CSV table of C-alpha atoms in Angstrom, one decimal:
chain,number,residue,atom,x,y,z
A,1,MET,CA,-38.6,16.7,-30.3
A,2,SER,CA,-39.2,19.3,-27.6
A,3,ARG,CA,-36.8,22.2,-27.2
A,4,GLN,CA,-35.9,21.1,-23.7
A,5,ARG,CA,-35.0,17.6,-24.9
A,6,ARG,CA,-33.0,19.0,-27.8
A,7,GLY,CA,-31.1,21.2,-25.3
A,8,GLU,CA,-30.3,18.2,-23.1
A,9,GLU,CA,-29.1,16.2,-26.1
A,10,THR,CA,-26.7,19.0,-27.2
A,11,ARG,CA,-25.5,19.3,-23.6
A,12,LEU,CA,-24.7,15.5,-23.6
A,13,ARG,CA,-23.0,15.8,-27.0
A,14,ILE,CA,-20.7,18.4,-25.6
A,15,LEU,CA,-19.9,16.4,-22.6
A,16,GLN,CA,-19.1,13.3,-24.6
A,17,ALA,CA,-17.0,15.3,-27.0
A,18,ALA,CA,-15.1,16.8,-24.1
A,19,GLU,CA,-14.6,13.4,-22.5
A,20,ALA,CA,-13.1,12.1,-25.7
A,21,CYS,CA,-10.8,15.1,-26.3
A,22,PHE,CA,-9.6,15.1,-22.6
A,23,ALA,CA,-8.9,11.4,-22.7
A,24,GLN,CA,-6.8,11.8,-25.9
A,25,ASN,CA,-4.9,15.1,-25.3
A,26,GLY,CA,-5.4,15.9,-21.5
A,27,TYR,CA,-7.4,18.7,-19.9
A,28,ASP,CA,-4.9,21.5,-20.4
A,29,ALA,CA,-4.2,20.8,-24.0
A,30,THR,CA,-7.9,20.6,-25.0
A,31,SER,CA,-9.5,23.9,-26.1
A,32,VAL,CA,-13.1,24.8,-26.2
A,33,ALA,CA,-12.7,25.2,-29.9
A,34,GLU,CA,-11.6,21.5,-30.2
A,35,ILE,CA,-14.5,20.3,-28.1
A,36,CYS,CA,-16.9,22.2,-30.3
A,37,LYS,CA,-15.2,20.8,-33.5
A,38,HIS,CA,-15.5,17.3,-32.1
A,39,ALA,CA,-19.1,17.8,-31.1
A,40,GLY,CA,-20.0,19.5,-34.5
A,41,LEU,CA,-21.3,22.6,-32.7
A,42,SER,CA,-20.6,26.3,-32.6
A,43,LYS,CA,-18.9,28.1,-29.7
A,44,GLY,CA,-22.2,29.8,-29.2
A,45,ALA,CA,-23.9,26.5,-28.5
A,46,PHE,CA,-21.1,25.6,-26.1
A,47,TYR,CA,-21.3,28.7,-24.1
A,48,HIS,CA,-25.2,28.5,-24.1
A,49,HIS,CA,-24.6,25.3,-22.0
A,50,PHE,CA,-21.4,25.9,-20.1
A,51,SER,CA,-19.8,29.0,-18.8
A,52,SER,CA,-16.2,27.6,-19.2
A,53,LYS,CA,-14.2,24.5,-19.8
A,54,GLN,CA,-13.8,24.3,-16.1
A,55,ALA,CA,-17.5,24.4,-15.5
A,56,LEU,CA,-17.9,21.6,-18.0
A,57,PHE,CA,-15.2,19.5,-16.3
A,58,ILE,CA,-16.9,19.8,-12.9
A,59,GLU,CA,-20.1,18.6,-14.5
A,60,LEU,CA,-18.3,15.7,-16.0
A,61,LEU,CA,-16.9,14.8,-12.6
A,62,ASN,CA,-20.3,15.2,-10.9
A,63,ARG,CA,-22.1,13.0,-13.4
A,64,TRP,CA,-19.5,10.3,-13.0
A,65,LEU,CA,-19.9,10.4,-9.2
A,66,GLU,CA,-23.7,10.5,-9.4
A,67,ASN,CA,-23.6,7.3,-11.3
A,68,LEU,CA,-21.3,5.8,-8.6
A,69,ASP,CA,-23.6,7.1,-5.9
A,70,MET,CA,-26.5,5.4,-7.4
A,71,GLN,CA,-24.7,2.1,-7.6
A,72,PHE,CA,-23.6,2.5,-4.0
A,73,GLU,CA,-27.1,3.3,-2.9
A,74,SER,CA,-28.5,0.2,-4.5
A,75,ALA,CA,-25.8,-2.0,-3.1
A,76,ARG,CA,-26.7,-0.6,0.3
A,77,THR,CA,-30.4,-1.2,0.0
A,78,GLU,CA,-30.2,-4.6,-1.6
A,79,ALA,CA,-27.8,-6.1,0.9
A,80,LYS,CA,-29.1,-7.9,4.0
A,81,ASP,CA,-26.8,-6.0,6.3
A,82,VAL,CA,-24.0,-3.4,6.3
A,83,PRO,CA,-21.0,-5.9,5.9
A,84,GLU,CA,-22.7,-7.3,2.9
A,85,GLY,CA,-23.4,-3.9,1.5
A,86,LEU,CA,-19.7,-2.9,1.9
A,87,PHE,CA,-18.6,-6.1,0.2
A,88,ARG,CA,-21.0,-5.5,-2.7
A,89,MET,CA,-19.5,-2.0,-3.1
A,90,ALA,CA,-16.1,-3.5,-3.2
A,91,GLU,CA,-17.3,-5.9,-5.9
A,92,MET,CA,-18.6,-3.1,-8.0
A,93,THR,CA,-15.3,-1.3,-7.9
A,94,GLY,CA,-13.9,-3.8,-10.3
A,95,SER,CA,-16.2,-2.7,-13.1
A,96,ILE,CA,-15.8,1.0,-12.0
A,97,PHE,CA,-12.0,0.6,-12.5
A,98,GLN,CA,-12.5,-0.8,-16.0
A,99,GLU,CA,-15.1,1.7,-17.1
A,100,ALA,CA,-13.2,4.7,-15.8
A,101,SER,CA,-9.6,3.8,-16.5
A,102,GLY,CA,-9.3,6.2,-19.4
A,103,GLN,CA,-10.5,9.0,-17.2
A,104,PHE,CA,-8.0,8.8,-14.4
A,105,PRO,CA,-5.2,10.9,-16.0
A,106,ILE,CA,-7.8,13.7,-16.3
A,107,LEU,CA,-8.4,13.3,-12.6
A,108,PHE,CA,-4.7,14.0,-11.9
A,109,GLU,CA,-4.9,17.1,-14.0
A,110,PHE,CA,-8.0,18.1,-12.1
A,111,TRP,CA,-6.1,17.9,-8.8
A,112,VAL,CA,-3.3,20.1,-10.3
A,113,GLN,CA,-5.9,22.6,-11.2
A,114,ALA,CA,-7.6,22.2,-7.9
A,115,VAL,CA,-4.4,23.3,-6.0
A,116,ARG,CA,-4.4,26.6,-8.1
A,117,ASP,CA,-8.1,27.4,-8.5
A,118,PRO,CA,-10.5,27.8,-5.5
A,119,GLN,CA,-13.6,27.0,-7.5
A,120,ILE,CA,-12.1,23.7,-8.8
A,121,TRP,CA,-10.8,23.0,-5.4
A,122,LYS,CA,-14.2,23.1,-3.9
A,123,ALA,CA,-15.5,20.7,-6.5
A,124,ALA,CA,-12.5,18.4,-5.9
A,125,ILE,CA,-12.9,18.3,-2.2
A,126,ALA,CA,-16.6,17.8,-2.0
A,127,PRO,CA,-16.7,14.1,-2.9
A,128,TYR,CA,-14.3,13.2,-0.2
A,129,HIS,CA,-16.4,14.8,2.4
A,130,ARG,CA,-19.5,13.3,1.0
A,131,TYR,CA,-18.1,9.8,0.9
A,132,ARG,CA,-16.7,10.1,4.4
A,133,ALA,CA,-20.2,11.1,5.6
A,134,PHE,CA,-21.9,8.3,3.6
A,135,PHE,CA,-19.6,5.6,5.0
A,136,SER,CA,-19.8,7.0,8.5
A,137,GLN,CA,-23.6,6.8,8.3
A,138,MET,CA,-23.3,3.2,7.0
A,139,ILE,CA,-21.0,2.2,9.8
A,140,LYS,CA,-23.3,3.7,12.4
A,141,ALA,CA,-26.2,1.8,10.9
A,142,GLY,CA,-24.1,-1.5,11.1
A,143,ILE,CA,-23.3,-0.8,14.7
A,144,SER,CA,-27.1,-0.2,15.4
A,145,GLU,CA,-28.2,-3.3,13.6
A,146,GLY,CA,-25.5,-5.3,15.5
A,147,SER,CA,-23.5,-6.4,12.5
A,148,LEU,CA,-20.5,-4.3,13.3
A,149,ARG,CA,-18.5,-3.8,16.5
A,150,PRO,CA,-18.8,-0.4,18.2
A,151,VAL,CA,-15.9,1.1,16.2
A,152,ASP,CA,-15.4,4.9,15.6
A,153,PRO,CA,-17.6,5.5,12.6
A,154,ASP,CA,-15.8,8.6,11.3
A,155,LEU,CA,-12.3,7.0,11.6
A,156,THR,CA,-13.5,3.8,10.0
A,157,ALA,CA,-15.1,5.8,7.1
A,158,GLN,CA,-11.9,7.8,6.7
A,159,VAL,CA,-9.9,4.5,6.4
A,160,LEU,CA,-12.4,3.1,3.8
A,161,VAL,CA,-12.2,6.3,1.7
A,162,SER,CA,-8.5,6.6,2.0
A,163,LEU,CA,-7.9,3.0,1.0
A,164,ALA,CA,-10.2,3.4,-2.0
A,165,VAL,CA,-8.5,6.6,-3.1
A,166,GLY,CA,-5.1,5.0,-2.7
A,167,LEU,CA,-6.1,2.0,-4.7
A,168,LEU,CA,-7.7,4.2,-7.4
A,169,LEU,CA,-4.5,6.2,-7.7
A,170,GLN,CA,-2.2,3.2,-8.0
A,171,GLY,CA,-4.6,1.4,-10.3
A,172,SER,CA,-4.8,4.3,-12.6
A,173,LEU,CA,-1.0,4.9,-12.7
A,174,ASP,CA,-0.2,1.2,-13.0
A,175,PRO,CA,-3.3,-0.7,-14.4
A,176,ASP,CA,-1.3,-3.9,-15.1
A,177,GLY,CA,0.7,-3.8,-11.8
A,178,ALA,CA,-1.9,-5.8,-9.9
A,179,ASP,CA,-5.4,-7.4,-10.1
A,180,TRP,CA,-6.8,-4.2,-8.7
A,181,ALA,CA,-10.4,-5.4,-8.6
A,182,GLY,CA,-9.2,-8.5,-6.6
A,183,VAL,CA,-7.1,-6.3,-4.3
A,184,VAL,CA,-10.1,-4.1,-3.6
A,185,GLN,CA,-12.3,-7.1,-2.6
A,186,ASP,CA,-9.5,-8.7,-0.5
A,187,SER,CA,-8.8,-5.4,1.3
A,188,ILE,CA,-12.4,-5.0,2.3
A,189,LYS,CA,-12.6,-8.6,3.4
A,190,MET,CA,-9.6,-7.9,5.6
A,191,LEU,CA,-11.1,-4.8,7.1
A,192,LEU,CA,-14.4,-6.5,7.6
A,193,ARG,CA,-12.8,-9.3,9.6
A,194,ASP,CA,-11.8,-6.6,12.1
A,195,LEU,CA,-15.1,-4.7,12.0
A,196,GLU,CA,-17.7,-7.5,12.1
A,197,ARG,CA,-19.2,-8.5,15.3
B,1,MET,CA,37.2,23.1,-1.4
B,2,SER,CA,37.7,20.1,-3.6
B,3,ARG,CA,36.3,20.1,-7.2
B,4,GLN,CA,34.0,17.2,-6.3
B,5,ARG,CA,32.6,18.9,-3.3
B,6,ARG,CA,32.0,22.1,-5.2
B,7,GLY,CA,30.2,20.0,-7.8
B,8,GLU,CA,28.0,18.5,-5.2
B,9,GLU,CA,27.2,21.9,-3.8
B,10,THR,CA,26.2,23.3,-7.2
B,11,ARG,CA,24.0,20.2,-7.8
B,12,LEU,CA,22.3,20.8,-4.4
B,13,ARG,CA,21.8,24.5,-5.2
B,14,ILE,CA,20.1,23.6,-8.5
B,15,LEU,CA,17.9,21.1,-6.7
B,16,GLN,CA,16.9,23.7,-4.0
B,17,ALA,CA,16.3,26.4,-6.6
B,18,ALA,CA,14.1,24.0,-8.6
B,19,GLU,CA,12.1,23.0,-5.5
B,20,ALA,CA,11.4,26.7,-4.7
B,21,CYS,CA,10.4,27.4,-8.4
B,22,PHE,CA,8.2,24.3,-8.7
B,23,ALA,CA,6.4,25.1,-5.4
B,24,GLN,CA,5.7,28.6,-6.5
B,25,ASN,CA,4.7,28.2,-10.1
B,26,GLY,CA,4.3,24.4,-10.6
B,27,TYR,CA,6.4,22.0,-12.6
B,28,ASP,CA,5.0,22.8,-16.1
B,29,ALA,CA,5.2,26.6,-15.7
B,30,THR,CA,8.9,26.5,-14.5
B,31,SER,CA,11.6,26.7,-17.1
B,32,VAL,CA,15.2,25.6,-16.9
B,33,ALA,CA,16.1,29.3,-17.4
B,34,GLU,CA,14.1,30.3,-14.3
B,35,ILE,CA,15.7,27.5,-12.2
B,36,CYS,CA,19.1,28.8,-13.3
B,37,LYS,CA,18.3,32.4,-12.5
B,38,HIS,CA,17.0,31.4,-9.1
B,39,ALA,CA,20.2,29.4,-8.4
B,40,GLY,CA,22.4,32.1,-9.9
B,41,LEU,CA,24.0,29.7,-12.3
B,42,SER,CA,24.4,29.5,-16.1
B,43,LYS,CA,22.5,27.0,-18.2
B,44,GLY,CA,25.8,25.4,-18.9
B,45,ALA,CA,26.2,24.6,-15.2
B,46,PHE,CA,22.6,23.2,-15.1
B,47,TYR,CA,23.2,20.8,-18.0
B,48,HIS,CA,26.5,19.7,-16.6
B,49,HIS,CA,24.5,18.3,-13.7
B,50,PHE,CA,21.1,17.3,-15.2
B,51,SER,CA,20.2,16.2,-18.7
B,52,SER,CA,16.7,17.8,-18.4
B,53,LYS,CA,14.1,19.3,-16.1
B,54,GLN,CA,12.6,15.9,-16.0
B,55,ALA,CA,15.8,14.2,-14.9
B,56,LEU,CA,16.1,16.9,-12.1
B,57,PHE,CA,12.6,16.2,-11.0
B,58,ILE,CA,13.2,12.5,-10.8
B,59,GLU,CA,16.2,13.1,-8.6
B,60,LEU,CA,14.2,15.5,-6.3
B,61,LEU,CA,11.6,12.8,-5.9
B,62,ASN,CA,14.3,10.1,-5.2
B,63,ARG,CA,16.0,12.3,-2.6
B,64,TRP,CA,12.8,12.9,-0.8
B,65,LEU,CA,12.0,9.2,-0.8
B,66,GLU,CA,15.6,8.3,0.3
B,67,ASN,CA,15.1,10.4,3.3
B,68,LEU,CA,11.8,8.7,4.0
B,69,ASP,CA,13.4,5.3,3.6
B,70,MET,CA,16.1,6.2,6.1
B,71,GLN,CA,13.5,7.2,8.6
B,72,PHE,CA,11.5,4.1,8.0
B,73,GLU,CA,14.6,1.9,8.4
B,74,SER,CA,15.5,3.4,11.7
B,75,ALA,CA,12.0,3.1,13.0
B,76,ARG,CA,12.1,-0.6,12.1
B,77,THR,CA,15.5,-1.3,13.7
B,78,GLU,CA,14.8,0.7,16.8
B,79,ALA,CA,11.4,-0.8,17.5
B,80,LYS,CA,11.2,-3.9,19.8
B,81,ASP,CA,8.8,-5.6,17.3
B,82,VAL,CA,7.1,-5.2,14.0
B,83,PRO,CA,3.8,-3.7,15.4
B,84,GLU,CA,5.8,-1.1,17.3
B,85,GLY,CA,7.8,-0.4,14.1
B,86,LEU,CA,4.7,0.2,12.1
B,87,PHE,CA,3.3,2.5,14.7
B,88,ARG,CA,6.5,4.5,14.8
B,89,MET,CA,6.3,4.9,11.1
B,90,ALA,CA,2.7,6.2,11.5
B,91,GLU,CA,3.9,8.7,14.0
B,92,MET,CA,6.6,9.9,11.7
B,93,THR,CA,4.1,10.5,9.0
B,94,GLY,CA,2.8,13.6,10.9
B,95,SER,CA,6.1,15.4,10.5
B,96,ILE,CA,6.4,14.1,6.9
B,97,PHE,CA,3.0,15.7,6.1
B,98,GLN,CA,4.2,19.0,7.5
B,99,GLU,CA,7.6,19.0,5.8
B,100,ALA,CA,6.3,18.0,2.5
B,101,SER,CA,2.9,19.8,2.3
B,102,GLY,CA,4.3,22.4,-0.2
B,103,GLN,CA,5.6,19.6,-2.5
B,104,PHE,CA,2.3,17.7,-3.0
B,105,PRO,CA,0.9,19.8,-5.8
B,106,ILE,CA,4.1,19.0,-7.7
B,107,LEU,CA,3.4,15.4,-7.1
B,108,PHE,CA,0.1,15.7,-8.9
B,109,GLU,CA,1.8,17.3,-11.9
B,110,PHE,CA,4.4,14.5,-11.8
B,111,TRP,CA,1.5,11.9,-12.1
B,112,VAL,CA,0.0,13.9,-15.0
B,113,GLN,CA,3.5,13.7,-16.7
B,114,ALA,CA,3.8,10.1,-15.8
B,115,VAL,CA,0.7,9.1,-17.7
B,116,ARG,CA,2.2,10.7,-20.9
B,117,ASP,CA,5.9,9.9,-20.5
B,118,PRO,CA,7.2,6.4,-20.1
B,119,GLN,CA,10.5,7.5,-18.4
B,120,ILE,CA,8.6,9.5,-15.8
B,121,TRP,CA,6.2,6.7,-15.5
B,122,LYS,CA,8.9,4.3,-14.5
B,123,ALA,CA,10.1,6.6,-11.8
B,124,ALA,CA,6.6,7.3,-10.6
B,125,ILE,CA,5.7,3.6,-10.3
B,126,ALA,CA,8.9,2.4,-8.7
B,127,PRO,CA,8.3,3.7,-5.2
B,128,TYR,CA,4.9,1.9,-4.9
B,129,HIS,CA,6.5,-1.4,-5.8
B,130,ARG,CA,9.4,-0.7,-3.4
B,131,TYR,CA,7.1,0.2,-0.5
B,132,ARG,CA,4.9,-2.8,-1.1
B,133,ALA,CA,8.0,-5.1,-1.0
B,134,PHE,CA,9.3,-3.3,2.1
B,135,PHE,CA,6.1,-3.7,4.1
B,136,SER,CA,5.5,-7.2,2.8
B,137,GLN,CA,9.0,-8.1,4.2
B,138,MET,CA,8.1,-6.4,7.5
B,139,ILE,CA,4.8,-8.2,7.8
B,140,LYS,CA,6.6,-11.6,7.1
B,141,ALA,CA,9.1,-10.7,9.8
B,142,GLY,CA,6.2,-10.0,12.2
B,143,ILE,CA,4.7,-13.3,11.5
B,144,SER,CA,8.0,-15.1,12.0
B,145,GLU,CA,8.7,-13.3,15.4
B,146,GLY,CA,5.1,-14.2,16.4
B,147,SER,CA,3.9,-10.6,16.9
B,148,LEU,CA,1.5,-10.7,13.9
B,149,ARG,CA,-1.2,-13.3,12.9
B,150,PRO,CA,-0.4,-15.4,9.8
B,151,VAL,CA,-2.0,-12.9,7.4
B,152,ASP,CA,-1.3,-12.5,3.7
B,153,PRO,CA,1.9,-10.4,3.7
B,154,ASP,CA,1.5,-9.0,0.1
B,155,LEU,CA,-2.2,-8.1,0.6
B,156,THR,CA,-1.5,-6.5,3.9
B,157,ALA,CA,1.4,-4.5,2.5
B,158,GLN,CA,-0.9,-3.3,-0.4
B,159,VAL,CA,-3.5,-2.2,2.2
B,160,LEU,CA,-0.9,-0.2,4.1
B,161,VAL,CA,0.6,1.4,1.0
B,162,SER,CA,-2.9,2.3,-0.4
B,163,LEU,CA,-4.1,3.7,2.8
B,164,ALA,CA,-1.0,5.9,3.1
B,165,VAL,CA,-1.3,7.1,-0.5
B,166,GLY,CA,-5.0,7.8,0.0
B,167,LEU,CA,-4.3,9.8,3.1
B,168,LEU,CA,-1.4,11.6,1.4
B,169,LEU,CA,-3.6,12.6,-1.4
B,170,GLN,CA,-6.5,13.9,0.7
B,171,GLY,CA,-4.2,15.6,3.2
B,172,SER,CA,-2.4,17.4,0.3
B,173,LEU,CA,-5.7,18.5,-1.3
B,174,ASP,CA,-7.3,19.5,1.9
B,175,PRO,CA,-4.7,20.1,4.6
B,176,ASP,CA,-7.2,21.7,7.0
B,177,GLY,CA,-9.9,19.1,6.4
B,178,ALA,CA,-8.8,16.8,9.1
B,179,ASP,CA,-6.0,16.2,11.7
B,180,TRP,CA,-4.1,14.1,9.2
B,181,ALA,CA,-1.3,13.1,11.4
B,182,GLY,CA,-3.9,11.9,14.0
B,183,VAL,CA,-5.9,10.1,11.3
B,184,VAL,CA,-2.7,8.2,10.1
B,185,GLN,CA,-1.9,7.1,13.6
B,186,ASP,CA,-5.5,6.0,14.4
B,187,SER,CA,-5.8,4.2,11.1
B,188,ILE,CA,-2.7,2.2,11.8
B,189,LYS,CA,-3.9,1.4,15.3
B,190,MET,CA,-7.1,0.2,13.8
B,191,LEU,CA,-5.3,-2.1,11.3
B,192,LEU,CA,-2.9,-3.3,14.0
B,193,ARG,CA,-5.7,-4.4,16.3
B,194,ASP,CA,-6.7,-6.8,13.5
B,195,LEU,CA,-3.1,-7.9,12.6
B,196,GLU,CA,-1.6,-8.4,16.0
B,197,ARG,CA,-1.6,-11.8,17.6
């Protein structure tokens, strides 16, 4: 095994150990020492890969979002038009909710940290801006291809992102309170009825 | 001054002191001792009014929401029809954002607590259910009076609440990232265009 590959495997082992520890005890209550113990590694190995628990957490979040981005990209390219692409993304959200449900409490802690720490704040804010830009682009493409009415792309993107964030929050606080996957799909259908030409 | 009124004033002084301490140092980092010091009261006085910091926090949240409920109720009764009522509520949200912006970080901490503590969880979940029921009723009234199309009231209420929660979250993380009051109004206008008969 190459040195580089071994390095990547150690990195992944730390990330997975951290994910497990955070899910069980929360972000604040988890120490670097515990993550190392769980991963079967020394602190030296940890700090070779991550400068801090905070840096590790930001990488966890970014990996999770990269995965989501890839799914969204493929939904967009495989769909025949923008409304179908949006609806496919809504369908995916069902599995996203299930996969990620254990991670949501960590997201709340992340927000608490974000309010107090400028570096975490930047990492917490970035995805919102990115998804707003992504959906705004997509709405513009829909208007160009003639599948959507000439709505305001930025406002519509903001509504989509806000709706998704609101559903994510309620779904993570109250997983049994509704059929969240169904609600996501029905909400998007409702919005699309207004948006489609 | 009657004994009852003096009691109510002490209670209010504790609540205001707690609000100030939470806003400055966060929920976790604030002790009952600090709240007492800030309020100029003994711990005995505190525990005469609240069984715990947690109970105090739930009352803070409920008072804030009662205030919101009253504003919503008056918007609803003063408007000539349901669409106008909904739009008035959206207009209010601007001032709500401003008034409450210092409180949002505490809300995140509250959610972190809610995931770990069943009693806080119940208090955190209740408002979502209440607002969903409130808006569902309102949508039904709009359909009855003929101002709204015969949409699914529960789904529409869920969309409204989710959108509001998502905007609240983004607005509190990133107050300067958008004209949030304007976004709320424009989003509701967009939804209303689809809902109105």
